[in-house]
């Protein structure tokens, strides 16, 4: 498991491009029949990817859970949320099977001992994007489709940010301990996300970008509002965003991204907005 330690915002401005990528960018999440995990000490969030191809894969495959988390099983003191961004598949959580279509979401509560992944077609495998947060109580495992999510259209064509924010793992949809997740889809011709830019002093956020057409990229903006930097992000890569950092992007085409948040509260509108004209 790749471990990333917290980065101080006072040191961040002197990082090279490569150092920024090493600290915040998550790549190569989907390897055949493997679980790729990145542990961030920013709110102790774990980002995982699993692409089962012709076999059933356990969430703790290749992971020394005791050495990494001091627990007997991965979700002993954690909760998780996941999206399937690949072909059809299924997740089995403590013996309960959940069929996972494209863009389906699944929340799995603390205390779930066994979690496995599989694909319906090895030639078109599922790709499970997963984020896990520490949890102090058990809630209820729930499968969430796009129809279950709260849909929030935002933006405009004139500002190149017309998009729909779908809140899947959200207090108005289901109860969780701290984790929130959703999906933002930009309409054709729109390329800017997360406008107006903002920070979250009370929680961190992780973005994963997908549906980026071949040959295109997203320029993900991060850093303190007056010390911004960017990371060039390719399809199916993720970026860790500490509480002190803005998190916005501009693509060379439209795209979709999944956001995950964890921290002090679950108020979606709890953010410190920054005027674009005040950024540097």
PDB file of C-alpha atoms in Angstrom:
ATOM      1  CA  UNK A   1       0.000   0.000   0.000  1.00  0.00           C
ATOM      2  CA  UNK A   2       1.275   3.434  -0.946  1.00  0.00           C
ATOM      3  CA  UNK A   3       1.337   5.797   2.055  1.00  0.00           C
ATOM      4  CA  UNK A   4       1.152   9.572   1.569  1.00  0.00           C
ATOM      5  CA  UNK A   5       1.924  11.861   4.499  1.00  0.00           C
ATOM      6  CA  UNK A   6       0.388  15.269   5.142  1.00  0.00           C
ATOM      7  CA  UNK A   7       1.876  18.203   3.242  1.00  0.00           C
ATOM      8  CA  UNK A   8       2.256  21.609   4.876  1.00  0.00           C
ATOM      9  CA  UNK A   9       0.781  24.472   2.864  1.00  0.00           C
ATOM     10  CA  UNK A  10       3.781  26.644   3.763  1.00  0.00           C
ATOM     11  CA  UNK A  11       6.118  24.182   2.035  1.00  0.00           C
ATOM     12  CA  UNK A  12       3.879  23.475  -0.954  1.00  0.00           C
ATOM     13  CA  UNK A  13       4.839  26.588  -3.016  1.00  0.00           C
ATOM     14  CA  UNK A  14       8.447  25.382  -3.415  1.00  0.00           C
ATOM     15  CA  UNK A  15       7.528  21.888  -4.664  1.00  0.00           C
ATOM     16  CA  UNK A  16       8.589  20.941  -8.163  1.00  0.00           C
ATOM     17  CA  UNK A  17       6.088  19.572 -10.652  1.00  0.00           C
ATOM     18  CA  UNK A  18       7.298  16.046  -9.954  1.00  0.00           C
ATOM     19  CA  UNK A  19       7.060  16.492  -6.183  1.00  0.00           C
ATOM     20  CA  UNK A  20       3.479  17.743  -6.475  1.00  0.00           C
ATOM     21  CA  UNK A  21       2.572  14.722  -8.601  1.00  0.00           C
ATOM     22  CA  UNK A  22       4.268  12.305  -6.190  1.00  0.00           C
ATOM     23  CA  UNK A  23       2.416  13.726  -3.179  1.00  0.00           C
ATOM     24  CA  UNK A  24      -1.082  14.243  -4.586  1.00  0.00           C
ATOM     25  CA  UNK A  25      -1.643  12.348  -7.851  1.00  0.00           C
ATOM     26  CA  UNK A  26      -2.905   8.750  -7.770  1.00  0.00           C
ATOM     27  CA  UNK A  27      -2.260   6.695 -10.911  1.00  0.00           C
ATOM     28  CA  UNK A  28      -2.661   3.116 -12.151  1.00  0.00           C
ATOM     29  CA  UNK A  29      -5.574   2.212  -9.889  1.00  0.00           C
ATOM     30  CA  UNK A  30      -6.938  -0.507 -12.169  1.00  0.00           C
ATOM     31  CA  UNK A  31      -4.652  -3.511 -12.518  1.00  0.00           C
ATOM     32  CA  UNK A  32      -6.032  -6.979 -13.417  1.00  0.00           C
ATOM     33  CA  UNK A  33      -7.131  -8.935 -10.331  1.00  0.00           C
ATOM     34  CA  UNK A  34      -5.388  -6.594  -7.912  1.00  0.00           C
ATOM     35  CA  UNK A  35      -6.428  -4.117  -5.231  1.00  0.00           C
ATOM     36  CA  UNK A  36      -4.396  -0.915  -5.446  1.00  0.00           C
ATOM     37  CA  UNK A  37      -4.527   1.182  -2.264  1.00  0.00           C
ATOM     38  CA  UNK A  38      -3.222   4.651  -1.390  1.00  0.00           C
ATOM     39  CA  UNK A  39      -3.380   5.669   2.284  1.00  0.00           C
ATOM     40  CA  UNK A  40      -3.400   9.427   2.860  1.00  0.00           C
ATOM     41  CA  UNK A  41      -2.674  10.838   6.295  1.00  0.00           C
ATOM     42  CA  UNK A  42      -4.943  13.739   5.330  1.00  0.00           C
ATOM     43  CA  UNK A  43      -7.980  12.697   7.429  1.00  0.00           C
ATOM     44  CA  UNK A  44      -6.700   9.083   7.080  1.00  0.00           C
ATOM     45  CA  UNK A  45      -8.590   8.521   3.845  1.00  0.00           C
ATOM     46  CA  UNK A  46      -7.801   5.471   1.724  1.00  0.00           C
ATOM     47  CA  UNK A  47      -8.292   5.443  -2.052  1.00  0.00           C
ATOM     48  CA  UNK A  48      -8.532   2.039  -3.737  1.00  0.00           C
ATOM     49  CA  UNK A  49      -9.058   0.610  -7.206  1.00  0.00           C
ATOM     50  CA  UNK A  50     -10.024  -2.911  -8.204  1.00  0.00           C
ATOM     51  CA  UNK A  51     -10.470  -4.410 -11.675  1.00  0.00           C
ATOM     52  CA  UNK A  52     -11.416  -8.111 -11.393  1.00  0.00           C
ATOM     53  CA  UNK A  53     -10.726 -10.048 -14.598  1.00  0.00           C
ATOM     54  CA  UNK A  54     -11.979 -13.622 -14.617  1.00  0.00           C
ATOM     55  CA  UNK A  55     -11.743 -14.148 -10.852  1.00  0.00           C
ATOM     56  CA  UNK A  56     -13.265 -12.981  -7.584  1.00  0.00           C
ATOM     57  CA  UNK A  57     -11.021 -10.492  -5.780  1.00  0.00           C
ATOM     58  CA  UNK A  58     -11.116  -9.774  -2.050  1.00  0.00           C
ATOM     59  CA  UNK A  59     -10.729  -6.197  -0.859  1.00  0.00           C
ATOM     60  CA  UNK A  60      -7.761  -7.165   1.306  1.00  0.00           C
ATOM     61  CA  UNK A  61      -5.891  -9.002  -1.439  1.00  0.00           C
ATOM     62  CA  UNK A  62      -2.192  -8.270  -1.101  1.00  0.00           C
ATOM     63  CA  UNK A  63      -2.792  -6.110   1.983  1.00  0.00           C
ATOM     64  CA  UNK A  64      -1.471  -6.707   5.491  1.00  0.00           C
ATOM     65  CA  UNK A  65      -4.495  -5.259   7.280  1.00  0.00           C
ATOM     66  CA  UNK A  66      -3.036  -5.535  10.772  1.00  0.00           C
ATOM     67  CA  UNK A  67       0.227  -3.837   9.795  1.00  0.00           C
ATOM     68  CA  UNK A  68      -1.574  -1.078   7.900  1.00  0.00           C
ATOM     69  CA  UNK A  69      -4.593  -0.389  10.128  1.00  0.00           C
ATOM     70  CA  UNK A  70      -4.106  -2.299  13.364  1.00  0.00           C
ATOM     71  CA  UNK A  71      -7.368  -4.179  12.797  1.00  0.00           C
ATOM     72  CA  UNK A  72      -8.401  -7.752  12.034  1.00  0.00           C
ATOM     73  CA  UNK A  73     -10.215  -6.774   8.838  1.00  0.00           C
ATOM     74  CA  UNK A  74     -10.271  -3.683   6.629  1.00  0.00           C
ATOM     75  CA  UNK A  75     -13.666  -2.289   7.657  1.00  0.00           C
ATOM     76  CA  UNK A  76     -13.423  -3.082  11.361  1.00  0.00           C
ATOM     77  CA  UNK A  77     -13.245   0.649  12.098  1.00  0.00           C
ATOM     78  CA  UNK A  78     -13.896   2.068   8.639  1.00  0.00           C
ATOM     79  CA  UNK A  79     -16.700   2.737   6.150  1.00  0.00           C
ATOM     80  CA  UNK A  80     -16.376   2.940   2.379  1.00  0.00           C
ATOM     81  CA  UNK A  81     -18.092   4.117  -0.752  1.00  0.00           C
ATOM     82  CA  UNK A  82     -17.499   2.929  -4.297  1.00  0.00           C
ATOM     83  CA  UNK A  83     -18.526   3.543  -7.884  1.00  0.00           C
ATOM     84  CA  UNK A  84     -18.295   1.181 -10.814  1.00  0.00           C
ATOM     85  CA  UNK A  85     -16.810   3.087 -13.765  1.00  0.00           C
ATOM     86  CA  UNK A  86     -16.308   0.024 -15.976  1.00  0.00           C
ATOM     87  CA  UNK A  87     -18.330  -2.904 -17.263  1.00  0.00           C
ATOM     88  CA  UNK A  88     -21.037  -4.662 -15.282  1.00  0.00           C
ATOM     89  CA  UNK A  89     -19.955  -6.417 -12.107  1.00  0.00           C
ATOM     90  CA  UNK A  90     -20.955  -7.361  -8.593  1.00  0.00           C
ATOM     91  CA  UNK A  91     -19.857  -6.777  -5.013  1.00  0.00           C
ATOM     92  CA  UNK A  92     -20.549  -9.248  -2.228  1.00  0.00           C
ATOM     93  CA  UNK A  93     -20.515  -7.769   1.295  1.00  0.00           C
ATOM     94  CA  UNK A  94     -20.862 -10.272   4.146  1.00  0.00           C
ATOM     95  CA  UNK A  95     -22.778 -12.654   1.893  1.00  0.00           C
ATOM     96  CA  UNK A  96     -25.125 -10.069   0.342  1.00  0.00           C
ATOM     97  CA  UNK A  97     -24.679  -9.645  -3.404  1.00  0.00           C
ATOM     98  CA  UNK A  98     -25.031  -6.235  -5.075  1.00  0.00           C
ATOM     99  CA  UNK A  99     -25.158  -6.057  -8.860  1.00  0.00           C
ATOM    100  CA  UNK A 100     -23.175  -3.018  -9.966  1.00  0.00           C
ATOM    101  CA  UNK A 101     -23.897  -1.415 -13.311  1.00  0.00           C
ATOM    102  CA  UNK A 102     -22.010   1.464 -14.864  1.00  0.00           C
ATOM    103  CA  UNK A 103     -21.981   4.488 -12.499  1.00  0.00           C
ATOM    104  CA  UNK A 104     -23.762   2.563  -9.747  1.00  0.00           C
ATOM    105  CA  UNK A 105     -22.644   3.371  -6.214  1.00  0.00           C
ATOM    106  CA  UNK A 106     -22.429   1.232  -3.079  1.00  0.00           C
ATOM    107  CA  UNK A 107     -21.963   2.330   0.527  1.00  0.00           C
ATOM    108  CA  UNK A 108     -20.627  -0.354   2.892  1.00  0.00           C
ATOM    109  CA  UNK A 109     -20.801   0.224   6.610  1.00  0.00           C
ATOM    110  CA  UNK A 110     -18.253  -0.228   9.368  1.00  0.00           C
ATOM    111  CA  UNK A 111     -18.010  -3.767  10.685  1.00  0.00           C
ATOM    112  CA  UNK A 112     -18.414  -5.536   7.336  1.00  0.00           C
ATOM    113  CA  UNK A 113     -15.862  -8.360   7.379  1.00  0.00           C
ATOM    114  CA  UNK A 114     -15.828  -9.785   3.860  1.00  0.00           C
ATOM    115  CA  UNK A 115     -15.985  -7.735   0.639  1.00  0.00           C
ATOM    116  CA  UNK A 116     -15.300  -9.236  -2.784  1.00  0.00           C
ATOM    117  CA  UNK A 117     -15.423  -7.925  -6.343  1.00  0.00           C
ATOM    118  CA  UNK A 118     -16.165  -9.623  -9.650  1.00  0.00           C
ATOM    119  CA  UNK A 119     -16.913  -8.732 -13.262  1.00  0.00           C
ATOM    120  CA  UNK A 120     -19.745 -10.055 -15.410  1.00  0.00           C
ATOM    121  CA  UNK A 121     -17.517 -10.182 -18.501  1.00  0.00           C
ATOM    122  CA  UNK A 122     -13.747 -10.528 -18.267  1.00  0.00           C
ATOM    123  CA  UNK A 123     -13.454  -8.871 -21.689  1.00  0.00           C
ATOM    124  CA  UNK A 124     -15.246  -5.787 -20.338  1.00  0.00           C
ATOM    125  CA  UNK A 125     -14.281  -5.802 -16.665  1.00  0.00           C
ATOM    126  CA  UNK A 126     -15.791  -3.719 -13.929  1.00  0.00           C
ATOM    127  CA  UNK A 127     -13.622  -0.974 -12.458  1.00  0.00           C
ATOM    128  CA  UNK A 128     -14.403  -0.256  -8.843  1.00  0.00           C
ATOM    129  CA  UNK A 129     -13.267   3.114  -7.553  1.00  0.00           C
ATOM    130  CA  UNK A 130     -13.322   3.081  -3.750  1.00  0.00           C
ATOM    131  CA  UNK A 131     -12.744   5.599  -0.955  1.00  0.00           C
ATOM    132  CA  UNK A 132     -12.687   4.631   2.718  1.00  0.00           C
ATOM    133  CA  UNK A 133     -12.844   6.829   5.826  1.00  0.00           C
ATOM    134  CA  UNK A 134     -12.532   6.098   9.549  1.00  0.00           C
ATOM    135  CA  UNK A 135     -15.935   5.515  11.194  1.00  0.00           C
ATOM    136  CA  UNK A 136     -17.063   5.569  14.818  1.00  0.00           C
ATOM    137  CA  UNK A 137     -20.393   3.798  14.317  1.00  0.00           C
ATOM    138  CA  UNK A 138     -22.155   1.346  12.030  1.00  0.00           C
ATOM    139  CA  UNK A 139     -24.811   2.508   9.581  1.00  0.00           C
ATOM    140  CA  UNK A 140     -26.674   0.557   6.858  1.00  0.00           C
ATOM    141  CA  UNK A 141     -25.042  -0.768   3.690  1.00  0.00           C
ATOM    142  CA  UNK A 142     -26.913   0.565   0.656  1.00  0.00           C
ATOM    143  CA  UNK A 143     -26.809   0.283  -3.135  1.00  0.00           C
ATOM    144  CA  UNK A 144     -27.443   3.658  -4.808  1.00  0.00           C
ATOM    145  CA  UNK A 145     -28.286   4.168  -8.476  1.00  0.00           C
ATOM    146  CA  UNK A 146     -28.347   7.433 -10.403  1.00  0.00           C
ATOM    147  CA  UNK A 147     -32.103   7.537  -9.825  1.00  0.00           C
ATOM    148  CA  UNK A 148     -31.565   7.440  -6.068  1.00  0.00           C
ATOM    149  CA  UNK A 149     -29.020  10.266  -6.054  1.00  0.00           C
ATOM    150  CA  UNK A 150     -29.941  13.888  -5.475  1.00  0.00           C
ATOM    151  CA  UNK A 151     -29.453  15.742  -8.779  1.00  0.00           C
ATOM    152  CA  UNK A 152     -28.238  19.352  -8.781  1.00  0.00           C
ATOM    153  CA  UNK A 153     -27.864  21.113 -12.172  1.00  0.00           C
ATOM    154  CA  UNK A 154     -25.416  24.005 -12.002  1.00  0.00           C
ATOM    155  CA  UNK A 155     -23.434  26.359 -14.214  1.00  0.00           C
ATOM    156  CA  UNK A 156     -24.057  27.673 -17.702  1.00  0.00           C
ATOM    157  CA  UNK A 157     -22.872  27.251 -21.271  1.00  0.00           C
ATOM    158  CA  UNK A 158     -21.675  30.859 -21.289  1.00  0.00           C
ATOM    159  CA  UNK A 159     -19.179  30.147 -18.509  1.00  0.00           C
ATOM    160  CA  UNK A 160     -18.221  26.703 -19.883  1.00  0.00           C
ATOM    161  CA  UNK A 161     -19.249  24.956 -16.644  1.00  0.00           C
ATOM    162  CA  UNK A 162     -22.743  23.596 -17.230  1.00  0.00           C
ATOM    163  CA  UNK A 163     -22.856  20.412 -15.176  1.00  0.00           C
ATOM    164  CA  UNK A 164     -24.915  18.146 -12.961  1.00  0.00           C
ATOM    165  CA  UNK A 165     -23.755  17.314  -9.450  1.00  0.00           C
ATOM    166  CA  UNK A 166     -25.255  13.996  -8.360  1.00  0.00           C
ATOM    167  CA  UNK A 167     -25.060  13.449  -4.606  1.00  0.00           C
ATOM    168  CA  UNK A 168     -25.044   9.687  -3.971  1.00  0.00           C
ATOM    169  CA  UNK A 169     -23.532   9.220  -0.508  1.00  0.00           C
ATOM    170  CA  UNK A 170     -25.084  12.243   1.139  1.00  0.00           C
ATOM    171  CA  UNK A 171     -27.172  12.871   4.285  1.00  0.00           C
ATOM    172  CA  UNK A 172     -30.319  13.409   2.193  1.00  0.00           C
ATOM    173  CA  UNK A 173     -29.862   9.978   0.573  1.00  0.00           C
ATOM    174  CA  UNK A 174     -28.524   7.800   3.411  1.00  0.00           C
ATOM    175  CA  UNK A 175     -26.812   7.979   6.777  1.00  0.00           C
ATOM    176  CA  UNK A 176     -23.038   7.572   7.019  1.00  0.00           C
ATOM    177  CA  UNK A 177     -20.502   8.307   9.696  1.00  0.00           C
ATOM    178  CA  UNK A 178     -18.485  10.961   7.831  1.00  0.00           C
ATOM    179  CA  UNK A 179     -18.049   9.897   4.215  1.00  0.00           C
ATOM    180  CA  UNK A 180     -19.756  11.761   1.370  1.00  0.00           C
ATOM    181  CA  UNK A 181     -19.407  10.916  -2.328  1.00  0.00           C
ATOM    182  CA  UNK A 182     -20.956  11.972  -5.589  1.00  0.00           C
ATOM    183  CA  UNK A 183     -20.434  12.426  -9.289  1.00  0.00           C
ATOM    184  CA  UNK A 184     -20.221  15.566 -11.393  1.00  0.00           C
ATOM    185  CA  UNK A 185     -20.867  15.321 -15.133  1.00  0.00           C
ATOM    186  CA  UNK A 186     -19.977  18.192 -17.451  1.00  0.00           C
ATOM    187  CA  UNK A 187     -22.114  18.713 -20.526  1.00  0.00           C
ATOM    188  CA  UNK A 188     -20.474  18.765 -23.975  1.00  0.00           C
ATOM    189  CA  UNK A 189     -18.696  22.067 -24.500  1.00  0.00           C
ATOM    190  CA  UNK A 190     -18.222  22.686 -20.770  1.00  0.00           C
ATOM    191  CA  UNK A 191     -14.739  22.205 -19.344  1.00  0.00           C
ATOM    192  CA  UNK A 192     -14.555  23.979 -15.951  1.00  0.00           C
ATOM    193  CA  UNK A 193     -15.482  22.272 -12.704  1.00  0.00           C
ATOM    194  CA  UNK A 194     -16.033  23.491  -9.165  1.00  0.00           C
ATOM    195  CA  UNK A 195     -16.873  27.097  -9.782  1.00  0.00           C
ATOM    196  CA  UNK A 196     -16.608  29.220  -7.749  1.00  0.00           C
ATOM    197  CA  UNK A 197     -13.374  27.737  -6.387  1.00  0.00           C
ATOM    198  CA  UNK A 198     -13.251  27.130  -2.652  1.00  0.00           C
ATOM    199  CA  UNK A 199     -11.494  25.411   0.200  1.00  0.00           C
ATOM    200  CA  UNK A 200     -12.883  23.187   2.976  1.00  0.00           C
ATOM    201  CA  UNK A 201     -11.241  24.058   6.285  1.00  0.00           C
ATOM    202  CA  UNK A 202     -13.211  21.327   8.009  1.00  0.00           C
ATOM    203  CA  UNK A 203     -12.740  18.454   5.556  1.00  0.00           C
ATOM    204  CA  UNK A 204     -10.573  17.137   2.741  1.00  0.00           C
ATOM    205  CA  UNK A 205     -11.596  15.969  -0.716  1.00  0.00           C
ATOM    206  CA  UNK A 206     -10.432  13.503  -3.349  1.00  0.00           C
ATOM    207  CA  UNK A 207     -11.301  13.778  -7.050  1.00  0.00           C
ATOM    208  CA  UNK A 208     -11.033  11.024  -9.624  1.00  0.00           C
ATOM    209  CA  UNK A 209     -11.476  11.996 -13.260  1.00  0.00           C
ATOM    210  CA  UNK A 210     -12.846   9.655 -15.915  1.00  0.00           C
ATOM    211  CA  UNK A 211     -14.640   9.749 -19.262  1.00  0.00           C
ATOM    212  CA  UNK A 212     -11.779  11.923 -20.507  1.00  0.00           C
ATOM    213  CA  UNK A 213     -11.666  11.209 -24.253  1.00  0.00           C
ATOM    214  CA  UNK A 214      -8.460   9.748 -25.616  1.00  0.00           C
ATOM    215  CA  UNK A 215      -5.845  12.406 -26.284  1.00  0.00           C
ATOM    216  CA  UNK A 216      -7.328  14.840 -23.756  1.00  0.00           C
ATOM    217  CA  UNK A 217      -6.393  15.826 -20.194  1.00  0.00           C
ATOM    218  CA  UNK A 218      -7.652  17.878 -17.263  1.00  0.00           C
ATOM    219  CA  UNK A 219      -5.565  20.605 -15.655  1.00  0.00           C
ATOM    220  CA  UNK A 220      -6.420  20.182 -11.970  1.00  0.00           C
ATOM    221  CA  UNK A 221      -5.854  23.377  -9.967  1.00  0.00           C
ATOM    222  CA  UNK A 222      -4.744  23.126  -6.340  1.00  0.00           C
ATOM    223  CA  UNK A 223      -2.909  25.032  -3.614  1.00  0.00           C
ATOM    224  CA  UNK A 224      -3.849  27.978  -1.445  1.00  0.00           C
ATOM    225  CA  UNK A 225      -5.905  30.544  -3.384  1.00  0.00           C
ATOM    226  CA  UNK A 226      -2.938  32.907  -3.723  1.00  0.00           C
ATOM    227  CA  UNK A 227      -0.361  30.134  -4.372  1.00  0.00           C
ATOM    228  CA  UNK A 228      -2.033  27.954  -6.991  1.00  0.00           C
ATOM    229  CA  UNK A 229      -0.373  25.172  -8.936  1.00  0.00           C
ATOM    230  CA  UNK A 230      -1.729  22.574 -11.345  1.00  0.00           C
ATOM    231  CA  UNK A 231      -1.439  18.860 -12.044  1.00  0.00           C
ATOM    232  CA  UNK A 232      -2.047  17.433 -15.503  1.00  0.00           C
ATOM    233  CA  UNK A 233      -4.475  14.553 -14.943  1.00  0.00           C
ATOM    234  CA  UNK A 234      -5.212  11.774 -17.432  1.00  0.00           C
ATOM    235  CA  UNK A 235      -8.203   9.452 -17.671  1.00  0.00           C
ATOM    236  CA  UNK A 236      -8.993   7.439 -14.499  1.00  0.00           C
ATOM    237  CA  UNK A 237      -6.473   9.219 -12.296  1.00  0.00           C
ATOM    238  CA  UNK A 238      -7.232  10.764  -8.898  1.00  0.00           C
ATOM    239  CA  UNK A 239      -5.991  13.772  -6.908  1.00  0.00           C
ATOM    240  CA  UNK A 240      -5.820  14.257  -3.128  1.00  0.00           C
ATOM    241  CA  UNK A 241      -6.918  17.707  -1.969  1.00  0.00           C
ATOM    242  CA  UNK A 242      -6.068  18.821   1.615  1.00  0.00           C
ATOM    243  CA  UNK A 243      -8.404  21.177   3.446  1.00  0.00           C
ATOM    244  CA  UNK A 244      -6.225  24.213   2.701  1.00  0.00           C
ATOM    245  CA  UNK A 245      -6.255  23.644  -1.056  1.00  0.00           C
ATOM    246  CA  UNK A 246      -8.670  24.718  -3.739  1.00  0.00           C
ATOM    247  CA  UNK A 247      -9.783  21.930  -6.089  1.00  0.00           C
ATOM    248  CA  UNK A 248     -10.897  22.891  -9.556  1.00  0.00           C
ATOM    249  CA  UNK A 249     -10.152  21.753 -13.063  1.00  0.00           C
ATOM    250  CA  UNK A 250     -10.218  22.743 -16.694  1.00  0.00           C
ATOM    251  CA  UNK A 251     -10.188  20.076 -19.377  1.00  0.00           C
ATOM    252  CA  UNK A 252      -9.295  20.025 -23.034  1.00  0.00           C
ATOM    253  CA  UNK A 253     -12.719  18.370 -23.393  1.00  0.00           C
ATOM    254  CA  UNK A 254     -15.714  17.660 -21.175  1.00  0.00           C
ATOM    255  CA  UNK A 255     -15.337  14.860 -18.603  1.00  0.00           C
ATOM    256  CA  UNK A 256     -16.831  13.332 -15.453  1.00  0.00           C
ATOM    257  CA  UNK A 257     -15.378  13.151 -11.965  1.00  0.00           C
ATOM    258  CA  UNK A 258     -16.218  11.512  -8.655  1.00  0.00           C
ATOM    259  CA  UNK A 259     -15.675  13.483  -5.486  1.00  0.00           C
ATOM    260  CA  UNK A 260     -15.253  12.059  -1.997  1.00  0.00           C
ATOM    261  CA  UNK A 261     -15.137  14.057   1.216  1.00  0.00           C
ATOM    262  CA  UNK A 262     -14.379  13.281   4.847  1.00  0.00           C
ATOM    263  CA  UNK A 263     -13.758  15.395   7.898  1.00  0.00           C
ATOM    264  CA  UNK A 264     -15.522  17.343  10.615  1.00  0.00           C
ATOM    265  CA  UNK A 265     -19.018  17.649   9.162  1.00  0.00           C
ATOM    266  CA  UNK A 266     -21.363  16.671   6.340  1.00  0.00           C
ATOM    267  CA  UNK A 267     -22.732  20.093   5.407  1.00  0.00           C
ATOM    268  CA  UNK A 268     -22.264  20.120   1.641  1.00  0.00           C
ATOM    269  CA  UNK A 269     -22.355  23.930   1.496  1.00  0.00           C
ATOM    270  CA  UNK A 270     -19.734  24.350   4.235  1.00  0.00           C
ATOM    271  CA  UNK A 271     -17.026  25.880   2.081  1.00  0.00           C
ATOM    272  CA  UNK A 272     -14.892  28.989   1.946  1.00  0.00           C
ATOM    273  CA  UNK A 273     -15.578  30.498  -1.466  1.00  0.00           C
ATOM    274  CA  UNK A 274     -12.820  32.302  -3.330  1.00  0.00           C
ATOM    275  CA  UNK A 275     -13.492  34.848  -6.068  1.00  0.00           C
ATOM    276  CA  UNK A 276     -11.585  33.868  -9.234  1.00  0.00           C
ATOM    277  CA  UNK A 277     -10.302  37.444  -9.499  1.00  0.00           C
ATOM    278  CA  UNK A 278      -8.661  37.095  -6.093  1.00  0.00           C
ATOM    279  CA  UNK A 279      -6.654  34.024  -7.039  1.00  0.00           C
ATOM    280  CA  UNK A 280      -3.016  34.044  -8.031  1.00  0.00           C
TER     281      UNK A 280
END
